[in-house]
Short mmCIF file of C-alpha atoms in Angstrom, two decimals:
data_model
loop_
_atom_site.label_atom_id
_atom_site.label_comp_id
_atom_site.label_asym_id
_atom_site.label_seq_id
_atom_site.Cartn_x
_atom_site.Cartn_y
_atom_site.Cartn_z
CA MET A 589 262.63 214.75 44.19
CA ALA A 590 265.05 215.51 46.86
CA ALA A 591 266.92 212.88 48.74
CA GLU A 592 267.15 213.42 52.67
CA THR A 593 270.49 211.50 52.74
CA THR A 594 273.44 210.64 50.63
CA GLY A 595 273.92 207.54 48.61
CA GLU A 596 276.53 206.04 50.85
CA GLY A 597 274.12 206.55 53.90
CA ALA A 598 271.30 204.90 52.17
CA ALA A 599 273.74 201.93 51.27
CA LEU A 600 274.71 201.60 55.08
CA ALA A 601 271.08 201.95 56.29
CA ALA A 602 269.75 199.38 53.75
CA SER A 603 272.29 196.90 54.65
CA ASN A 604 271.29 196.97 58.54
CA ASP A 605 267.91 195.21 58.30
CA PRO A 606 268.46 191.46 57.44
CA GLU A 607 264.70 190.80 56.73
CA ILE A 608 263.64 190.03 53.28
CA PRO A 609 261.04 192.66 51.70
CA ASP A 610 257.68 191.43 50.77
CA ARG A 611 255.87 191.68 47.49
CA ASP A 612 253.76 194.74 48.26
CA HIS A 613 256.82 196.82 49.33
CA PRO A 614 259.76 196.30 47.12
CA TRP A 615 262.05 198.99 48.66
CA PRO A 616 260.90 199.05 52.46
CA TYR A 617 264.27 199.80 53.34
CA LEU A 618 264.46 202.96 51.41
CA LYS A 619 261.02 204.33 52.27
CA ASP A 620 262.23 206.27 55.18
CA MET A 621 265.16 207.78 53.25
CA PHE A 622 263.53 208.96 49.80
CA GLU A 623 260.48 210.65 48.92
CA PHE A 624 258.79 208.82 46.38
CA ILE A 625 255.25 208.57 44.53
CA GLU A 626 253.02 205.75 44.87
CA VAL A 627 253.40 202.97 42.44
CA LYS A 628 250.66 202.87 39.75
CA GLY A 629 249.34 199.48 38.88
CA ASP A 630 250.45 196.27 40.24
CA SER A 631 252.70 195.10 37.63
CA TYR A 632 256.72 195.31 37.27
CA ARG A 633 258.42 195.38 34.10
CA LEU A 634 261.69 193.55 34.07
CA LYS A 635 264.44 193.59 31.40
CA CYS A 636 266.76 190.78 30.91
CA LEU A 637 269.97 190.26 29.19
CA LEU A 638 271.89 187.24 28.37
CA CYS A 639 275.52 186.89 27.39
CA LEU A 640 277.26 183.61 26.40
CA PRO A 641 281.11 183.92 27.12
CA ARG A 642 281.78 180.23 27.30
CA VAL A 643 280.55 176.90 26.27
CA ASN A 644 282.28 174.41 28.46
CA ALA A 645 281.00 170.99 27.17
CA ILE A 646 277.91 169.13 26.21
CA SER A 647 277.90 165.73 28.00
CA ALA A 648 277.07 163.01 25.52
CA PHE A 649 275.87 160.78 28.29
CA LYS A 650 273.31 163.06 29.89
CA ASN A 651 272.11 165.52 27.01
CA SER A 652 273.44 168.14 29.43
CA PRO A 653 275.05 171.43 28.18
CA SER A 654 277.47 172.94 30.58
CA ASN A 655 277.67 176.78 29.84
CA LEU A 656 278.92 179.92 31.47
CA LYS A 657 276.46 182.77 30.95
CA LYS A 658 276.28 186.26 32.29
CA HIS A 659 272.58 187.00 33.45
CA ILE A 660 271.64 190.64 33.68
CA GLU A 661 268.36 191.93 35.12
CA ASP A 662 267.09 195.45 35.46
CA TRP A 663 263.88 196.98 36.68
CA ASN A 664 262.67 200.22 37.86
CA ILE A 665 261.20 201.20 41.22
CA GLU A 666 258.79 203.81 40.32
CA GLY A 667 258.94 207.05 42.33
CA LEU A 668 262.28 206.30 43.68
CA LYS A 669 264.93 208.74 42.50
CA TRP A 670 267.28 211.42 43.94
CA ASP A 671 269.52 214.28 42.74
CA PRO A 672 272.90 213.01 41.88
CA VAL A 673 274.55 216.51 42.19
CA GLU A 674 272.92 217.04 45.74
CA CYS A 675 273.86 213.49 46.82
CA GLY A 676 277.11 213.23 45.25
CA THR A 677 276.41 210.01 43.29
CA ASP A 678 274.18 208.76 40.71
CA ARG A 679 274.59 204.92 41.83
CA ILE A 680 274.90 203.19 44.95
CA THR A 681 275.74 199.61 45.84
CA LEU A 682 273.27 197.67 47.97
CA PRO A 683 273.45 194.07 49.21
CA ARG A 684 270.91 191.79 47.09
CA LYS A 685 269.04 190.73 50.00
CA THR A 686 267.90 194.38 50.94
CA LEU A 687 265.92 194.76 47.80
CA TRP A 688 263.21 192.78 46.43
CA ARG A 689 264.35 190.91 43.57
CA PRO A 690 262.29 188.87 40.89
CA ASP A 691 262.18 185.13 41.04
CA ILE A 692 263.53 184.64 37.55
CA VAL A 693 264.40 181.02 36.95
CA MET A 694 265.58 178.97 34.05
CA ASN A 695 263.30 176.04 33.19
CA GLU A 696 266.06 173.85 31.83
CA PHE A 697 268.30 173.88 35.01
CA ILE A 698 269.17 170.47 36.20
CA SER A 699 272.11 171.27 38.74
CA ASP A 700 272.93 173.91 41.03
CA ASN A 701 274.60 177.09 39.94
CA LYS A 702 278.32 176.78 40.78
CA ALA A 703 279.41 180.12 39.47
CA PRO A 704 280.93 182.66 41.94
CA LYS A 705 278.08 184.48 43.89
CA THR A 706 277.50 188.18 43.63
CA TYR A 707 276.22 189.98 46.93
CA TYR A 708 275.52 193.47 45.66
CA VAL A 709 272.98 195.13 43.14
CA TYR A 710 273.31 198.53 41.75
CA LEU A 711 270.75 201.19 42.49
CA TYR A 712 270.47 204.25 40.02
CA ASN A 713 269.13 207.78 40.81
CA ASN A 714 266.37 207.27 38.51
CA GLY A 715 265.13 204.24 40.28
CA LYS A 716 266.63 201.64 38.03
CA VAL A 717 267.99 198.47 39.74
CA GLU A 718 270.57 196.48 37.81
CA ASP A 719 271.44 192.80 38.92
CA ARG A 720 274.28 191.23 37.37
CA GLN A 721 275.38 187.49 38.23
CA PRO A 722 277.24 184.83 36.44
CA VAL A 723 275.37 181.58 35.89
CA HIS A 724 277.00 178.17 35.49
CA VAL A 725 274.24 176.43 33.62
CA ILE A 726 274.00 172.57 33.45
CA SER A 727 270.80 172.37 31.44
CA SER A 728 268.70 169.81 29.69
CA CYS A 729 268.90 169.73 25.88
CA ASN A 730 267.15 167.64 23.39
CA MET A 731 270.06 166.47 21.15
CA ASP A 732 269.99 165.21 17.79
CA ILE A 733 273.07 163.11 16.98
CA TYR A 734 272.10 161.50 14.02
CA THR A 735 274.90 163.26 12.07
CA PHE A 736 277.53 163.06 14.73
CA PRO A 737 280.15 164.38 14.52
CA PHE A 738 278.62 166.88 12.09
CA ASP A 739 275.69 167.69 14.24
CA ILE A 740 274.13 170.98 14.98
CA GLN A 741 272.39 171.43 18.22
CA ASN A 742 269.70 173.84 19.04
CA CYS A 743 269.36 174.29 22.85
CA THR A 744 266.56 176.07 24.45
CA TYR A 745 266.61 178.41 27.56
CA THR A 746 263.50 179.65 28.83
CA PHE A 747 263.47 182.42 31.54
CA GLY A 748 260.63 183.21 33.61
CA SER A 749 259.06 183.86 37.09
CA TYR A 750 258.55 181.10 39.21
CA LYS A 751 255.81 182.41 41.43
CA HIS A 752 254.49 185.74 39.67
CA THR A 753 252.03 185.56 36.75
CA ILE A 754 251.95 187.88 33.86
CA ARG A 755 249.79 190.27 35.83
CA ASP A 756 252.72 190.67 38.20
CA ILE A 757 255.77 190.76 36.23
CA GLN A 758 256.40 191.37 32.49
CA ILE A 759 259.73 190.30 31.23
CA LEU A 760 261.29 192.35 28.10
CA PHE A 761 264.48 191.79 26.16
CA SER A 762 267.08 194.28 27.21
CA GLU A 763 268.64 194.32 23.74
CA PRO A 764 268.12 192.50 20.40
CA ALA A 765 269.09 188.78 20.02
CA GLU A 766 271.66 189.95 17.24
CA ALA A 767 273.24 192.12 19.77
CA THR A 768 273.37 189.42 22.24
CA PHE A 769 275.07 187.01 19.75
CA GLN A 770 277.68 189.51 18.64
CA GLN A 771 278.52 190.23 22.30
CA SER A 772 278.76 186.53 22.99
CA LEU A 773 281.30 186.03 20.26
CA GLN A 774 283.22 188.98 21.23
CA TYR A 775 283.46 187.63 24.85
CA MET A 776 283.79 184.03 24.06
CA GLU A 777 286.68 182.82 25.89
CA THR A 778 287.15 179.10 24.74
CA LYS A 779 287.59 177.67 21.38
CA GLY A 780 286.80 174.14 22.26
CA GLU A 781 284.61 171.32 20.84
CA TRP A 782 281.49 173.60 20.27
CA GLN A 783 281.22 176.67 18.06
CA LEU A 784 278.43 179.34 18.80
CA THR A 785 276.64 179.73 15.48
CA ASP A 786 273.44 181.73 16.42
CA ILE A 787 271.24 183.03 19.04
CA ILE A 788 267.58 183.27 18.53
CA ALA A 789 265.25 184.98 21.04
CA ARG A 790 261.46 185.16 21.23
CA LYS A 791 258.96 186.23 23.71
CA ASN A 792 256.43 183.57 25.04
CA ALA A 793 253.55 185.51 26.51
CA ASN A 794 250.98 182.61 26.28
CA ALA A 795 252.53 180.10 28.61
CA THR A 796 249.97 178.48 30.74
CA TYR A 797 250.78 176.59 33.98
CA PHE A 798 248.64 175.22 36.76
CA ASN A 799 248.65 177.00 40.10
CA MET A 800 246.34 177.24 43.06
CA ASP A 801 243.60 178.77 40.95
CA GLY A 802 243.93 176.77 38.05
CA LEU A 803 245.29 177.48 34.66
CA ASP A 804 247.30 180.82 34.53
CA SER A 805 249.50 182.80 32.22
CA TRP A 806 253.27 183.41 33.00
CA ASP A 807 255.42 185.71 30.84
CA GLU A 808 258.45 184.12 29.64
CA LEU A 809 261.71 184.88 27.46
CA VAL A 810 262.98 182.07 25.21
CA TYR A 811 266.56 181.87 23.83
CA HIS A 812 267.42 179.30 21.25
CA VAL A 813 271.33 178.70 21.38
CA VAL A 814 272.49 177.15 18.15
CA LEU A 815 275.84 175.32 18.53
CA LYS A 816 277.59 173.11 16.02
CA ARG A 817 280.37 170.64 16.89
CA ARG A 818 284.07 170.98 15.63
CA PRO A 819 284.37 167.55 14.10
CA THR A 820 288.13 167.44 13.28
CA LEU A 821 288.72 165.54 16.35
CA TYR A 822 286.48 162.76 15.52
CA VAL A 823 287.37 162.69 11.76
CA VAL A 824 291.14 162.24 12.79
CA ASN A 825 290.63 159.71 15.59
CA LEU A 826 287.66 157.76 14.40
CA LEU A 827 286.74 158.21 10.60
CA ILE A 828 290.30 158.17 9.10
CA PRO A 829 291.57 154.89 10.96
CA SER A 830 288.34 152.94 10.53
CA TYR A 831 288.47 153.89 6.67
CA CYS A 832 292.04 152.85 6.41
CA LEU A 833 291.48 149.42 7.98
CA ILE A 834 288.48 148.85 5.76
CA THR A 835 290.41 149.85 2.81
CA ILE A 836 293.28 147.43 3.61
CA ASP A 837 290.79 144.57 3.90
CA LEU A 838 289.49 145.60 0.56
CA PHE A 839 292.98 145.30 -1.24
CA SER A 840 293.32 141.88 0.63
CA PHE A 841 291.14 140.48 -2.11
CA LEU A 842 293.74 141.01 -4.71
CA LEU A 843 295.69 138.18 -3.09
CA PRO A 844 295.38 134.83 -4.78
CA PRO A 845 293.46 132.49 -2.64
CA GLN A 846 294.87 129.31 -4.17
CA ASN A 847 298.55 130.52 -3.20
CA VAL A 848 298.02 132.80 -0.29
CA ASP A 849 296.22 132.22 3.15
CA ARG A 850 293.88 135.15 3.30
CA SER A 851 292.11 134.15 6.43
CA THR A 852 295.24 134.80 8.66
CA PHE A 853 295.55 138.40 7.24
CA LYS A 854 291.82 139.04 7.63
CA MET A 855 291.59 137.79 11.31
CA THR A 856 294.45 140.10 12.14
CA LEU A 857 292.54 143.03 10.68
CA ILE A 858 289.39 142.03 12.60
CA LEU A 859 291.41 141.68 15.86
CA GLY A 860 292.90 145.21 15.32
CA TYR A 861 289.33 146.73 14.40
CA THR A 862 287.90 145.42 17.41
CA VAL A 863 290.61 146.79 19.74
CA PHE A 864 290.31 150.09 17.96
CA LEU A 865 286.57 150.46 18.66
CA LEU A 866 287.00 149.49 22.28
CA LEU A 867 289.71 152.20 22.58
CA MET A 868 287.78 154.77 20.95
CA ASN A 869 284.22 154.04 22.50
CA ASP A 870 284.33 156.84 24.82
CA LEU A 871 284.41 159.31 21.81
CA LEU A 872 281.25 158.07 20.60
CA PRO A 873 277.79 159.30 21.84
CA VAL A 874 275.51 156.94 23.60
CA THR A 875 272.31 158.69 23.95
CA GLY A 876 269.68 160.17 21.68
CA ASP A 877 266.40 159.31 20.10
CA THR A 878 268.28 157.78 16.91
CA ILE A 879 271.33 155.85 16.31
CA PRO A 880 274.12 158.04 14.84
CA LEU A 881 275.21 157.30 11.28
CA ILE A 882 278.76 156.89 12.41
CA ASN A 883 277.68 153.85 14.73
CA VAL A 884 275.94 152.28 11.56
CA PHE A 885 279.31 152.92 9.65
CA PHE A 886 281.47 151.13 12.18
CA SER A 887 279.12 148.10 12.77
CA LEU A 888 278.88 147.68 8.85
CA CYS A 889 282.55 147.67 8.64
CA LEU A 890 282.70 144.99 11.15
CA VAL A 891 279.99 143.10 9.52
CA LEU A 892 281.90 143.30 6.21
CA MET A 893 285.14 142.14 7.62
CA VAL A 894 283.50 139.11 9.17
CA ALA A 895 281.75 138.31 5.97
CA SER A 896 285.04 138.58 3.99
CA LEU A 897 286.59 136.14 6.48
CA LEU A 898 283.62 133.79 6.08
CA GLU A 899 283.98 134.10 2.29
CA THR A 900 287.60 133.40 2.35
CA ILE A 901 286.94 130.22 4.27
CA VAL A 902 284.34 128.95 1.78
CA VAL A 903 286.42 129.80 -1.16
CA THR A 904 289.59 128.09 0.25
CA ASN A 905 287.37 124.98 0.90
CA ILE A 906 286.08 124.98 -2.59
CA LEU A 907 289.67 125.26 -3.95
CA CYS A 908 290.95 122.37 -1.99
CA GLY A 909 287.89 120.01 -2.01
CA SER A 910 285.75 120.66 -5.10
CA SER A 911 286.72 117.57 -6.98
CA ASP A 912 284.75 115.53 -4.35
CA TYR A 913 281.64 117.70 -4.34
CA PRO A 914 278.57 116.58 -6.20
CA PRO A 915 277.37 118.46 -9.15
CA LEU A 916 275.83 122.04 -8.50
CA PRO A 917 272.04 122.27 -8.43
CA ASN A 918 270.51 123.65 -11.41
CA TRP A 919 269.09 126.66 -9.61
CA VAL A 920 272.62 127.50 -8.30
CA LYS A 921 274.05 127.43 -11.69
CA VAL A 922 271.17 129.60 -13.08
CA LEU A 923 271.31 132.12 -10.10
CA PHE A 924 274.99 132.30 -9.37
CA LEU A 925 277.01 131.02 -12.62
CA HIS A 926 274.38 132.93 -15.02
CA TYR A 927 272.86 136.13 -13.55
CA LEU A 928 275.36 136.96 -10.89
CA ALA A 929 278.32 136.09 -12.86
CA ARG A 930 277.10 138.70 -15.45
CA MET A 931 276.49 141.30 -12.88
CA VAL A 932 280.07 140.95 -11.44
CA CYS A 933 281.62 140.68 -15.13
CA LEU A 934 282.53 137.14 -14.86
CA GLY A 935 281.05 135.47 -17.97
CA GLN A 936 281.08 131.63 -18.48
CA LYS A 937 284.38 130.18 -19.08
CA PRO A 938 285.20 128.74 -22.63
CA SER A 939 285.63 125.19 -21.30
CA ASP A 940 282.15 125.32 -19.93
CA GLN A 941 280.81 126.67 -23.15
CA ASN A 942 282.38 124.06 -25.21
CA TYR A 943 281.72 121.08 -22.99
CA ALA A 944 278.12 119.49 -23.18
CA PRO A 945 277.60 116.66 -20.72
CA GLN A 946 276.56 113.27 -22.17
CA LYS A 947 273.11 111.95 -20.74
CA ASN A 948 273.28 108.37 -22.02
CA THR A 949 276.63 107.01 -22.91
CA ASN A 950 275.20 103.48 -23.89
CA ASP A 951 272.95 105.07 -26.51
CA ILE A 952 275.69 107.16 -28.05
CA ILE A 953 278.26 104.34 -28.24
CA SER A 954 275.67 101.97 -29.87
CA CYS A 955 274.83 104.65 -32.43
CA SER A 956 278.33 105.27 -33.18
CA SER A 957 279.10 101.48 -33.50
CA GLU A 958 276.25 101.06 -35.72
CA LYS A 959 277.35 103.87 -37.99
CA GLU A 960 280.84 102.46 -38.19
CA ILE A 961 279.68 98.97 -39.02
CA HIS A 962 277.36 100.49 -41.68
CA GLN A 963 280.17 102.54 -43.21
CA ILE A 964 282.55 99.46 -43.40
CA ARG A 965 279.79 97.43 -45.07
CA LYS A 966 279.22 100.06 -47.71
CA ALA A 967 283.06 100.35 -48.35
CA ILE A 968 283.68 96.49 -48.74
CA LYS A 969 280.21 95.85 -50.58
CA THR A 970 280.28 92.20 -49.51
CA PRO A 971 278.41 90.50 -46.73
CA LEU A 972 280.40 89.66 -43.52
CA ILE A 973 280.46 86.27 -42.30
CA PHE A 974 281.34 85.82 -38.60
CA ASP A 975 281.43 82.58 -36.88
CA GLU A 976 280.45 82.13 -33.17
CA GLN A 977 284.02 82.66 -31.76
CA ASP A 978 284.36 85.92 -33.65
CA LEU A 979 281.17 87.20 -32.43
CA LYS A 980 282.17 86.45 -28.90
CA GLU A 981 285.48 88.47 -29.16
CA LEU A 982 283.71 91.37 -30.56
CA ARG A 983 281.27 91.54 -27.94
CA ARG A 984 284.00 91.24 -25.23
CA LEU A 985 285.96 94.00 -27.04
CA HIS A 986 282.70 96.08 -27.02
CA GLU A 987 282.26 95.54 -23.51
CA ASP A 988 286.06 96.77 -22.82
CA LEU A 989 285.51 99.84 -24.99
CA LEU A 990 282.47 100.64 -23.14
CA THR A 991 283.98 100.41 -19.74
CA ILE A 992 286.58 102.54 -20.95
CA ARG A 993 284.42 105.32 -22.32
CA GLN A 994 282.38 105.30 -19.03
CA GLN A 995 285.76 105.93 -17.06
CA VAL A 996 286.83 108.72 -19.36
CA ASP A 997 283.44 110.25 -19.16
CA LYS A 998 283.31 109.90 -15.36
CA HIS A 999 286.84 111.59 -15.23
CA PHE A 1000 285.57 114.71 -17.51
CA SER A 1001 282.47 114.86 -15.71
CA SER A 1002 284.41 115.24 -12.26
CA ASP A 1003 286.69 117.95 -13.83
CA GLN A 1004 283.50 119.86 -15.09
CA ASN A 1005 282.19 119.72 -11.56
CA SER A 1006 285.28 120.92 -10.07
CA VAL A 1007 285.33 123.93 -12.56
CA GLU A 1008 281.69 124.83 -11.80
CA TRP A 1009 282.42 124.78 -8.11
CA LYS A 1010 285.76 127.04 -8.44
CA HIS A 1011 283.80 129.55 -10.61
CA LEU A 1012 281.12 129.81 -8.21
CA GLY A 1013 283.84 130.84 -5.59
CA GLU A 1014 285.24 133.32 -8.02
CA VAL A 1015 281.74 134.95 -8.68
CA ILE A 1016 281.28 134.96 -4.75
CA ASP A 1017 284.75 136.70 -4.22
CA ARG A 1018 284.08 139.00 -7.15
CA PHE A 1019 280.65 139.98 -5.69
CA LEU A 1020 282.03 140.78 -2.13
CA PHE A 1021 284.89 142.74 -3.61
CA ILE A 1022 282.23 144.97 -5.62
CA LEU A 1023 280.15 145.28 -2.37
CA TYR A 1024 283.21 146.43 -0.42
CA VAL A 1025 283.70 149.17 -3.24
CA VAL A 1026 280.27 150.28 -3.13
CA PHE A 1027 280.12 150.56 0.50
CA LEU A 1028 283.35 152.52 0.79
CA THR A 1029 282.17 154.98 -2.19
CA VAL A 1030 278.79 155.67 -0.58
CA SER A 1031 280.34 155.90 2.86
CA LEU A 1032 282.84 158.54 1.60
CA PHE A 1033 280.44 160.60 -0.39
CA THR A 1034 277.98 160.57 2.74
CA ILE A 1035 280.88 161.87 4.96
CA LEU A 1036 281.75 164.67 2.55
CA LEU A 1037 278.07 165.64 2.14
CA PHE A 1038 277.55 166.08 5.87
CA TRP A 1039 280.78 167.89 6.09
CA MET A 1040 279.95 170.29 3.19
CA TYR A 1041 276.47 171.02 5.12
CA TRP A 1042 278.15 171.55 8.33
CA TYR A 1043 280.47 173.96 6.80
CA SER A 1044 277.78 175.91 4.90
CA PHE A 1045 275.62 176.24 7.82
CA ASP A 1046 278.24 178.60 9.32
CA LYS A 1047 276.23 181.89 8.40
CA LYS A 1048 276.84 184.23 11.34
CA ALA A 1049 279.82 183.17 13.19
#
């Protein structure tokens, strides 16, 4: 069909009328300048293209990714065309307000678009309208930060019409998702905290929402943008310093508690670790459905340091005042000196094994005295005759010997209690040392496991 005016004249004529065209006539400003056929049906087919050239940041406080996208829409005005040879051009530029434009919105938008605005659209000789505009997206995203800083996020962007149902507007993909992904990688400008890993697109033609007439169907395009965090910054600033401090606390167990004051050294470590956590608090995420493992790791490190300080105080107290302590209860001996000592490879000491406490000293002394007297009688084979004075002397001598024996037994019993208390302190110290080793080993393997999974997830980038 021949056009009556040139493209430049059409652009000027179209930009004179400031009114917004209505739904029934998507090209009212061109109907007097072009011959066109009547639109068949009442549905417009719209093609959308998404390009992601920049991922600025994802706020850990709001779960709101900030991205810069290039949003391209094109649709055809049926019956509108002109001869490019006769008119001298195959494309004209028109102000955006002069043509009907579909009200395509993104459902996850939570802020105003702060990208530079474009005021023109392209109109081609075959009736195709192309609308290109940059979009600065601050959107909502359900973030899973359990494996922070080795987390992988899947943010969803849903494009659809705000007013028009599927009977009015049908939305199609302008190109496959793989092509969109490769183009986004090609135009990716920033190499910051986030790395674009994949873009998955699907068409959702069964979305139902309420309108004035009840439930109705809308046509939607859904993009899943897969991003993974580059963890180097957090490994260097958070994990390595924390691991070094807890390792230093581990080696402090090698200091002999009877000669060196461990408590001062451990209190200095706890103070330094607390200051470190306060300084690095801004790097930690504070939102999410679950607590990140890195927060659990830091909490356990602090708990172990405090427990180590308390254990040092207890062991020092035992070493200094165990001679005045009462005997250990039997359940403590069985639980700590028998079972737990075997678990931490601290068996019972030889002095403990050879020493058997005497329950009744008087009976033992009486028995030994009677045996000695009987042996003396057998040796001399003559009856002994004692007078009253000799018997008194013997009784007095027996009482003195009994008192001396009781004092000696009391001294050895006190030494045995002190040895048991000190052995209890050694068992507790060794148990906490092994607990430190197990915690650091498990933490290291867990970090390496998440890091390897993060690295193996890089399939397409």
